Every structure is written in C-alpha cells, then in structure tokens.
mmCIF file of C-alpha atoms in Angstrom:
data_model
loop_
_atom_site.group_PDB
_atom_site.id
_atom_site.type_symbol
_atom_site.label_atom_id
_atom_site.label_comp_id
_atom_site.label_asym_id
_atom_site.label_seq_id
_atom_site.Cartn_x
_atom_site.Cartn_y
_atom_site.Cartn_z
ATOM 1 C CA SER A 2 -14.266 3.296 9.266
ATOM 2 C CA PRO A 3 -16.339 6.965 10.129
ATOM 3 C CA ARG A 4 -17.843 6.876 13.202
ATOM 4 C CA HIS A 5 -21.634 7.416 13.482
ATOM 5 C CA ASP A 6 -20.953 11.252 14.784
ATOM 6 C CA GLN A 7 -18.353 11.968 11.792
ATOM 7 C CA PRO A 8 -19.476 13.332 8.377
ATOM 8 C CA TRP A 9 -20.692 11.157 5.556
ATOM 9 C CA ASP A 10 -17.684 12.236 3.529
ATOM 10 C CA SER A 11 -15.306 11.933 6.016
ATOM 11 C CA GLU A 12 -13.171 9.439 4.043
ATOM 12 C CA ARG A 13 -13.686 11.702 0.767
ATOM 13 C CA GLN A 14 -12.714 14.691 2.959
ATOM 14 C CA ALA A 15 -9.381 12.610 4.784
ATOM 15 C CA LYS A 16 -8.087 11.738 0.881
ATOM 16 C CA LYS A 17 -8.638 15.205 -0.185
ATOM 17 C CA ASP A 18 -6.469 16.295 2.519
ATOM 18 C CA ARG A 19 -4.075 13.456 1.829
ATOM 19 C CA MET A 20 -4.015 14.587 -2.001
ATOM 20 C CA ALA A 21 -3.152 18.105 -1.111
ATOM 21 C CA ARG A 22 -0.243 17.052 1.315
ATOM 22 C CA ALA A 23 1.186 14.615 -1.591
ATOM 23 C CA GLN A 24 1.321 17.403 -4.046
ATOM 24 C CA ARG A 25 4.189 19.153 -2.052
ATOM 25 C CA ILE A 26 6.483 16.535 -3.629
ATOM 26 C CA ALA A 27 4.783 14.914 -6.791
ATOM 27 C CA THR A 28 3.894 16.284 -10.075
ATOM 28 C CA GLY A 29 0.400 15.389 -10.872
ATOM 29 C CA ARG A 30 0.252 11.938 -10.469
ATOM 30 C CA ILE A 31 4.215 11.249 -10.935
ATOM 31 C CA ILE A 32 6.314 11.043 -7.509
ATOM 32 C CA PRO A 33 10.143 11.647 -8.191
ATOM 33 C CA THR A 34 11.909 8.142 -7.779
ATOM 34 C CA ASP A 35 14.489 10.179 -4.974
ATOM 35 C CA ARG A 36 11.584 11.562 -3.034
ATOM 36 C CA ILE A 37 9.797 8.275 -2.591
ATOM 37 C CA THR A 38 10.548 8.212 1.259
ATOM 38 C CA SER A 39 9.438 11.828 1.772
ATOM 39 C CA PHE A 40 6.125 11.136 -0.133
ATOM 40 C CA LEU A 41 5.296 8.588 1.856
ATOM 41 C CA GLU A 42 6.047 10.521 5.222
ATOM 42 C CA GLU A 43 3.525 12.933 3.533
ATOM 43 C CA VAL A 44 0.406 10.661 2.983
ATOM 44 C CA ILE A 45 0.764 7.893 5.446
ATOM 45 C CA GLN A 46 -0.706 8.871 8.944
ATOM 46 C CA PRO A 47 -0.093 6.866 12.218
ATOM 47 C CA GLY A 48 -2.411 4.197 12.795
ATOM 48 C CA ASP A 49 -3.265 3.743 9.200
ATOM 49 C CA ARG A 50 -4.291 0.516 7.256
ATOM 50 C CA VAL A 51 -1.885 0.054 4.461
ATOM 51 C CA ALA A 52 -1.620 -2.911 1.908
ATOM 52 C CA LEU A 53 1.732 -3.921 0.425
ATOM 53 C CA GLU A 54 1.684 -6.107 -2.463
ATOM 54 C CA GLY A 55 3.747 -9.427 -2.476
ATOM 55 C CA ASN A 56 3.353 -12.506 -3.560
ATOM 56 C CA ASN A 57 5.324 -15.307 -5.446
ATOM 57 C CA GLN A 58 4.887 -13.758 -8.523
ATOM 58 C CA LYS A 59 6.007 -10.256 -8.034
ATOM 59 C CA GLN A 60 6.522 -7.788 -5.444
ATOM 60 C CA ALA A 61 6.099 -4.350 -4.225
ATOM 61 C CA ASP A 62 9.916 -4.190 -3.392
ATOM 62 C CA PHE A 63 10.552 -0.677 -4.068
ATOM 63 C CA LEU A 64 8.010 0.341 -2.231
ATOM 64 C CA SER A 65 8.458 -1.882 0.508
ATOM 65 C CA ARG A 66 12.008 -0.716 1.074
ATOM 66 C CA ALA A 67 10.820 3.127 1.096
ATOM 67 C CA LEU A 68 8.392 2.016 3.570
ATOM 68 C CA ALA A 69 11.021 0.682 5.814
ATOM 69 C CA ASP A 70 13.136 4.327 5.228
ATOM 70 C CA VAL A 71 10.373 6.195 6.789
ATOM 71 C CA ASP A 72 11.074 8.418 9.871
ATOM 72 C CA PRO A 73 9.022 6.495 12.738
ATOM 73 C CA GLU A 74 8.782 9.786 14.721
ATOM 74 C CA ARG A 75 6.132 10.462 11.890
ATOM 75 C CA VAL A 76 4.601 7.109 10.493
ATOM 76 C CA HIS A 77 4.195 4.568 13.227
ATOM 77 C CA ASP A 78 1.487 1.952 14.364
ATOM 78 C CA LEU A 79 0.746 0.830 11.055
ATOM 79 C CA HIS A 80 -1.400 -2.032 10.202
ATOM 80 C CA MET A 81 -0.371 -3.746 7.711
ATOM 81 C CA LEU A 82 -1.966 -5.709 4.976
ATOM 82 C CA PHE A 83 0.210 -8.395 3.228
ATOM 83 C CA PRO A 84 -1.066 -10.902 0.955
ATOM 84 C CA SER A 85 2.573 -12.547 1.613
ATOM 85 C CA ILE A 86 5.245 -11.435 4.462
ATOM 86 C CA SER A 87 7.998 -12.665 2.255
ATOM 87 C CA ARG A 88 10.830 -9.756 2.968
ATOM 88 C CA PRO A 89 13.105 -8.998 5.781
ATOM 89 C CA GLU A 90 11.852 -5.212 5.379
ATOM 90 C CA HIS A 91 8.299 -6.562 5.705
ATOM 91 C CA LEU A 92 9.407 -7.070 9.128
ATOM 92 C CA ASP A 93 11.701 -4.530 9.599
ATOM 93 C CA ILE A 94 9.327 -2.162 9.888
ATOM 94 C CA PHE A 95 7.631 -3.367 13.329
ATOM 95 C CA GLU A 96 11.311 -3.822 14.947
ATOM 96 C CA ASP A 97 11.335 -0.314 14.181
ATOM 97 C CA GLY A 98 8.108 0.781 15.603
ATOM 98 C CA ILE A 99 6.710 2.261 12.175
ATOM 99 C CA ALA A 100 3.895 -1.125 12.043
ATOM 100 C CA SER A 101 2.519 -2.824 15.250
ATOM 101 C CA LYS A 102 -0.400 -5.256 13.509
ATOM 102 C CA VAL A 103 -0.794 -7.118 10.621
ATOM 103 C CA ASP A 104 -2.827 -9.261 9.342
ATOM 104 C CA PHE A 105 -1.501 -11.632 6.340
ATOM 105 C CA ALA A 106 -1.917 -14.834 4.307
ATOM 106 C CA PHE A 107 1.580 -16.293 4.184
ATOM 107 C CA SER A 108 4.775 -15.923 5.361
ATOM 108 C CA GLY A 109 7.001 -18.097 3.785
ATOM 109 C CA SER A 110 10.977 -17.605 4.396
ATOM 110 C CA GLN A 111 9.984 -15.134 7.028
ATOM 111 C CA SER A 112 7.963 -17.494 8.928
ATOM 112 C CA ALA A 113 10.216 -18.120 11.908
ATOM 113 C CA ARG A 114 10.807 -14.623 12.053
ATOM 114 C CA VAL A 115 7.378 -13.865 12.407
ATOM 115 C CA ALA A 116 6.931 -16.283 15.331
ATOM 116 C CA GLN A 117 9.411 -14.531 16.815
ATOM 117 C CA LEU A 118 8.562 -11.088 16.634
ATOM 118 C CA VAL A 119 5.327 -12.508 17.715
ATOM 119 C CA ALA A 120 6.776 -14.172 21.026
ATOM 120 C CA ASP A 121 8.546 -10.958 21.642
ATOM 121 C CA GLY A 122 5.364 -8.657 21.787
ATOM 122 C CA THR A 123 6.483 -6.391 18.961
ATOM 123 C CA LEU A 124 4.277 -7.927 16.177
ATOM 124 C CA ASN A 125 0.535 -8.225 17.281
ATOM 125 C CA VAL A 126 -1.467 -10.841 14.582
ATOM 126 C CA GLY A 127 -5.062 -9.630 13.726
ATOM 127 C CA ASP A 128 -5.752 -12.645 11.461
ATOM 128 C CA ILE A 129 -4.495 -15.284 9.401
ATOM 129 C CA HIS A 130 -6.315 -15.314 6.304
ATOM 130 C CA THR A 131 -6.581 -17.338 3.422
ATOM 131 C CA TYR A 132 -5.603 -15.091 -0.032
ATOM 132 C CA LEU A 133 -9.294 -14.453 -0.837
ATOM 133 C CA GLU A 134 -10.475 -13.839 2.772
ATOM 134 C CA LEU A 135 -7.842 -10.786 3.047
ATOM 135 C CA TYR A 136 -8.394 -9.559 -0.345
ATOM 136 C CA SER A 137 -12.473 -10.074 0.517
ATOM 137 C CA ARG A 138 -11.934 -8.094 4.211
ATOM 138 C CA MET A 139 -9.988 -5.478 2.255
ATOM 139 C CA PHE A 140 -13.643 -4.416 0.522
ATOM 140 C CA LEU A 141 -14.885 -4.103 4.116
ATOM 141 C CA ASP A 142 -13.398 -4.364 7.658
ATOM 142 C CA LEU A 143 -9.858 -3.771 6.325
ATOM 143 C CA ALA A 144 -9.796 -1.185 3.620
ATOM 144 C CA PRO A 145 -6.773 0.049 2.936
ATOM 145 C CA GLN A 146 -5.934 3.845 3.780
ATOM 146 C CA VAL A 147 -3.075 3.301 1.697
ATOM 147 C CA ALA A 148 -2.271 0.726 -1.069
ATOM 148 C CA LEU A 149 1.489 0.250 -2.231
ATOM 149 C CA VAL A 150 1.256 -2.337 -5.348
ATOM 150 C CA ALA A 151 3.757 -3.319 -8.385
ATOM 151 C CA ALA A 152 3.402 -2.812 -12.311
ATOM 152 C CA VAL A 153 5.031 -3.474 -15.332
ATOM 153 C CA SER A 154 4.595 0.166 -16.630
ATOM 154 C CA ALA A 155 2.191 3.035 -16.366
ATOM 155 C CA ASP A 156 1.153 6.083 -18.611
ATOM 156 C CA ARG A 157 0.632 9.503 -17.369
ATOM 157 C CA GLU A 158 -2.762 8.897 -16.842
ATOM 158 C CA GLY A 159 -2.216 6.447 -14.028
ATOM 159 C CA ASN A 160 -3.336 3.540 -16.005
ATOM 160 C CA LEU A 161 -1.386 0.594 -15.340
ATOM 161 C CA TYR A 162 0.181 -2.625 -17.796
ATOM 162 C CA THR A 163 0.634 -5.318 -15.020
ATOM 163 C CA GLY A 164 2.375 -8.013 -17.769
ATOM 164 C CA PRO A 165 1.702 -11.670 -17.534
ATOM 165 C CA ASN A 166 1.488 -11.417 -13.562
ATOM 166 C CA THR A 167 -1.972 -9.346 -12.746
ATOM 167 C CA GLU A 168 -2.692 -11.712 -9.461
ATOM 168 C CA ASP A 169 -3.882 -9.570 -6.668
ATOM 169 C CA THR A 170 -3.238 -6.119 -8.122
ATOM 170 C CA PRO A 171 -6.564 -5.440 -9.350
ATOM 171 C CA ALA A 172 -8.428 -6.593 -5.853
ATOM 172 C CA ILE A 173 -5.837 -4.421 -3.765
ATOM 173 C CA CYS A 174 -6.287 -1.227 -5.614
ATOM 174 C CA GLU A 175 -10.102 -1.455 -6.499
ATOM 175 C CA ALA A 176 -10.575 -2.047 -2.747
ATOM 176 C CA ALA A 177 -8.736 1.075 -1.545
ATOM 177 C CA ALA A 178 -9.975 3.028 -4.454
ATOM 178 C CA PHE A 179 -13.444 2.377 -3.384
ATOM 179 C CA ARG A 180 -13.054 3.429 -0.034
ATOM 180 C CA SER A 181 -11.054 6.647 -1.134
ATOM 181 C CA GLY A 182 -7.921 5.338 -0.496
ATOM 182 C CA ILE A 183 -4.302 6.288 -1.808
ATOM 183 C CA VAL A 184 -3.145 4.121 -4.701
ATOM 184 C CA ILE A 185 0.350 4.004 -5.131
ATOM 185 C CA ALA A 186 2.253 1.928 -7.757
ATOM 186 C CA GLN A 187 6.082 1.440 -8.477
ATOM 187 C CA VAL A 188 6.709 0.707 -12.443
ATOM 188 C CA ASN A 189 9.508 -0.370 -14.394
ATOM 189 C CA GLU A 190 8.782 2.835 -16.337
ATOM 190 C CA ILE A 191 6.500 5.635 -17.201
ATOM 191 C CA VAL A 192 5.444 5.651 -20.683
ATOM 192 C CA ASP A 193 3.238 7.297 -23.468
ATOM 193 C CA GLU A 194 1.382 4.081 -24.853
ATOM 194 C CA LEU A 195 0.538 1.068 -22.813
ATOM 195 C CA PRO A 196 0.271 -2.376 -24.327
ATOM 196 C CA ARG A 197 -3.185 -2.812 -22.575
ATOM 197 C CA VAL A 198 -4.783 -1.519 -19.416
ATOM 198 C CA ASP A 199 -5.063 -3.778 -16.915
ATOM 199 C CA ILE A 200 -6.151 -1.409 -14.200
ATOM 200 C CA PRO A 201 -7.480 2.113 -14.729
ATOM 201 C CA GLY A 202 -6.209 5.284 -13.829
ATOM 202 C CA SER A 203 -9.189 6.250 -11.748
ATOM 203 C CA TRP A 204 -8.207 3.600 -9.400
ATOM 204 C CA VAL A 205 -4.856 4.838 -8.952
ATOM 205 C CA ASP A 206 -3.630 8.033 -7.491
ATOM 206 C CA PHE A 207 0.248 7.837 -7.814
ATOM 207 C CA VAL A 208 3.193 6.179 -10.097
ATOM 208 C CA VAL A 209 6.708 6.002 -9.156
ATOM 209 C CA GLU A 210 9.708 4.668 -11.505
ATOM 210 C CA ALA A 211 11.609 1.934 -9.121
ATOM 211 C CA ASN A 212 14.925 1.749 -8.874
#
C-alpha cells in the first residue's frame, strides 16, 4: 500500500514503469513463449505480492515453472498468494530465495513439505484462509502487484476465454487490475475470435502461449 507521503497515483506510476520495461520483450500484449522467464524478471520486483492461480480445476503451470526459473539475484523475497499450493515449483521458489512469505487457502499434496519449510524457517506463513477470504483480501490489504493466471485462449486484445473452469480467475484478475497490478495470462492458444469473453482485456495486460 502507498505511504501517506507518496503521490496519490503512485500505484499507477509504478505500473507505468513496469509496462515500459515489459515492452523490451513483449510485442503489444503478446509475450514470446521462449522469453517468459526474462519477461518476469523485467516486471516483478523484489518484495512484490504475486498471485499465482492454481486449484483442483486448472493450474497456471507454465507460469509457475517460469517463475521458478528466474534469477534470485533479480527477483527475491516475494510474498506469494496461492489459492492452492499444489505443485513442487510452488515451494521450490522458497528454497531458492525467490519467495519468502505466503498466504494460501489449501496445500494438498504439498502439505508435508510446507510444514517442513515452515519448521526450517524457509517459508513464512502470513495467514491460512478460506478461498473466499483470500480473494476478498486481494481487493484490500493483499492486492497483488503481479497476477499470474491461466485461461484456455485469448485474443490479441487480451480478452480471455476460460472454458468450463472459470473458478477464481476473474476474482484474481479484477483484484490486480483494480489496484494497478500487472496481469499475465497463460493460454493454450491466441486466436482471432473467442467463443465468448469471460474476462475482459481491460483487466489483462499480457498473454503468453504455454508450452
């Protein structure tokens, strides 16, 4: 959150700066698939709150792997917001120093490893929430500076089609967009026309085809 002595538009200015760095790699809204890790290093700053989508319906798996590959000298001490800690790389980023704190709702198959990292002091837990509590706080004190989400397809204006599994994607995108966060969506394909628009391009800054 901005301090009282910061300009009223500090969040917008911070996003403008990130967007300028992003254009070193992206073409408009499109991120080249093979440059996604470099892109994340440009737009994510140390200490950022980063929301990473994942639940029992779908995972931002391509983006989670890319985040685990960033240089910890450039991207570190992130505060992660996980609906579900469900993939090994979700915790690899703590062991590598990329992330240090987490708020989450569910840990599932990774629960034993979460407990071990907490005991080791590698992972600092903010709070354990219900899903609705976590999404609600993303609109308040846990607004993401960067949101990494998944959809089935996107058009070149950034509109997203989420298919049958909308789940938490709209809430995460809106929470980040509302507070001038950067929203990055992995999709299976970028198309000329979507079957329907589930999330408007005004909430989405960049899209990348996953592999």
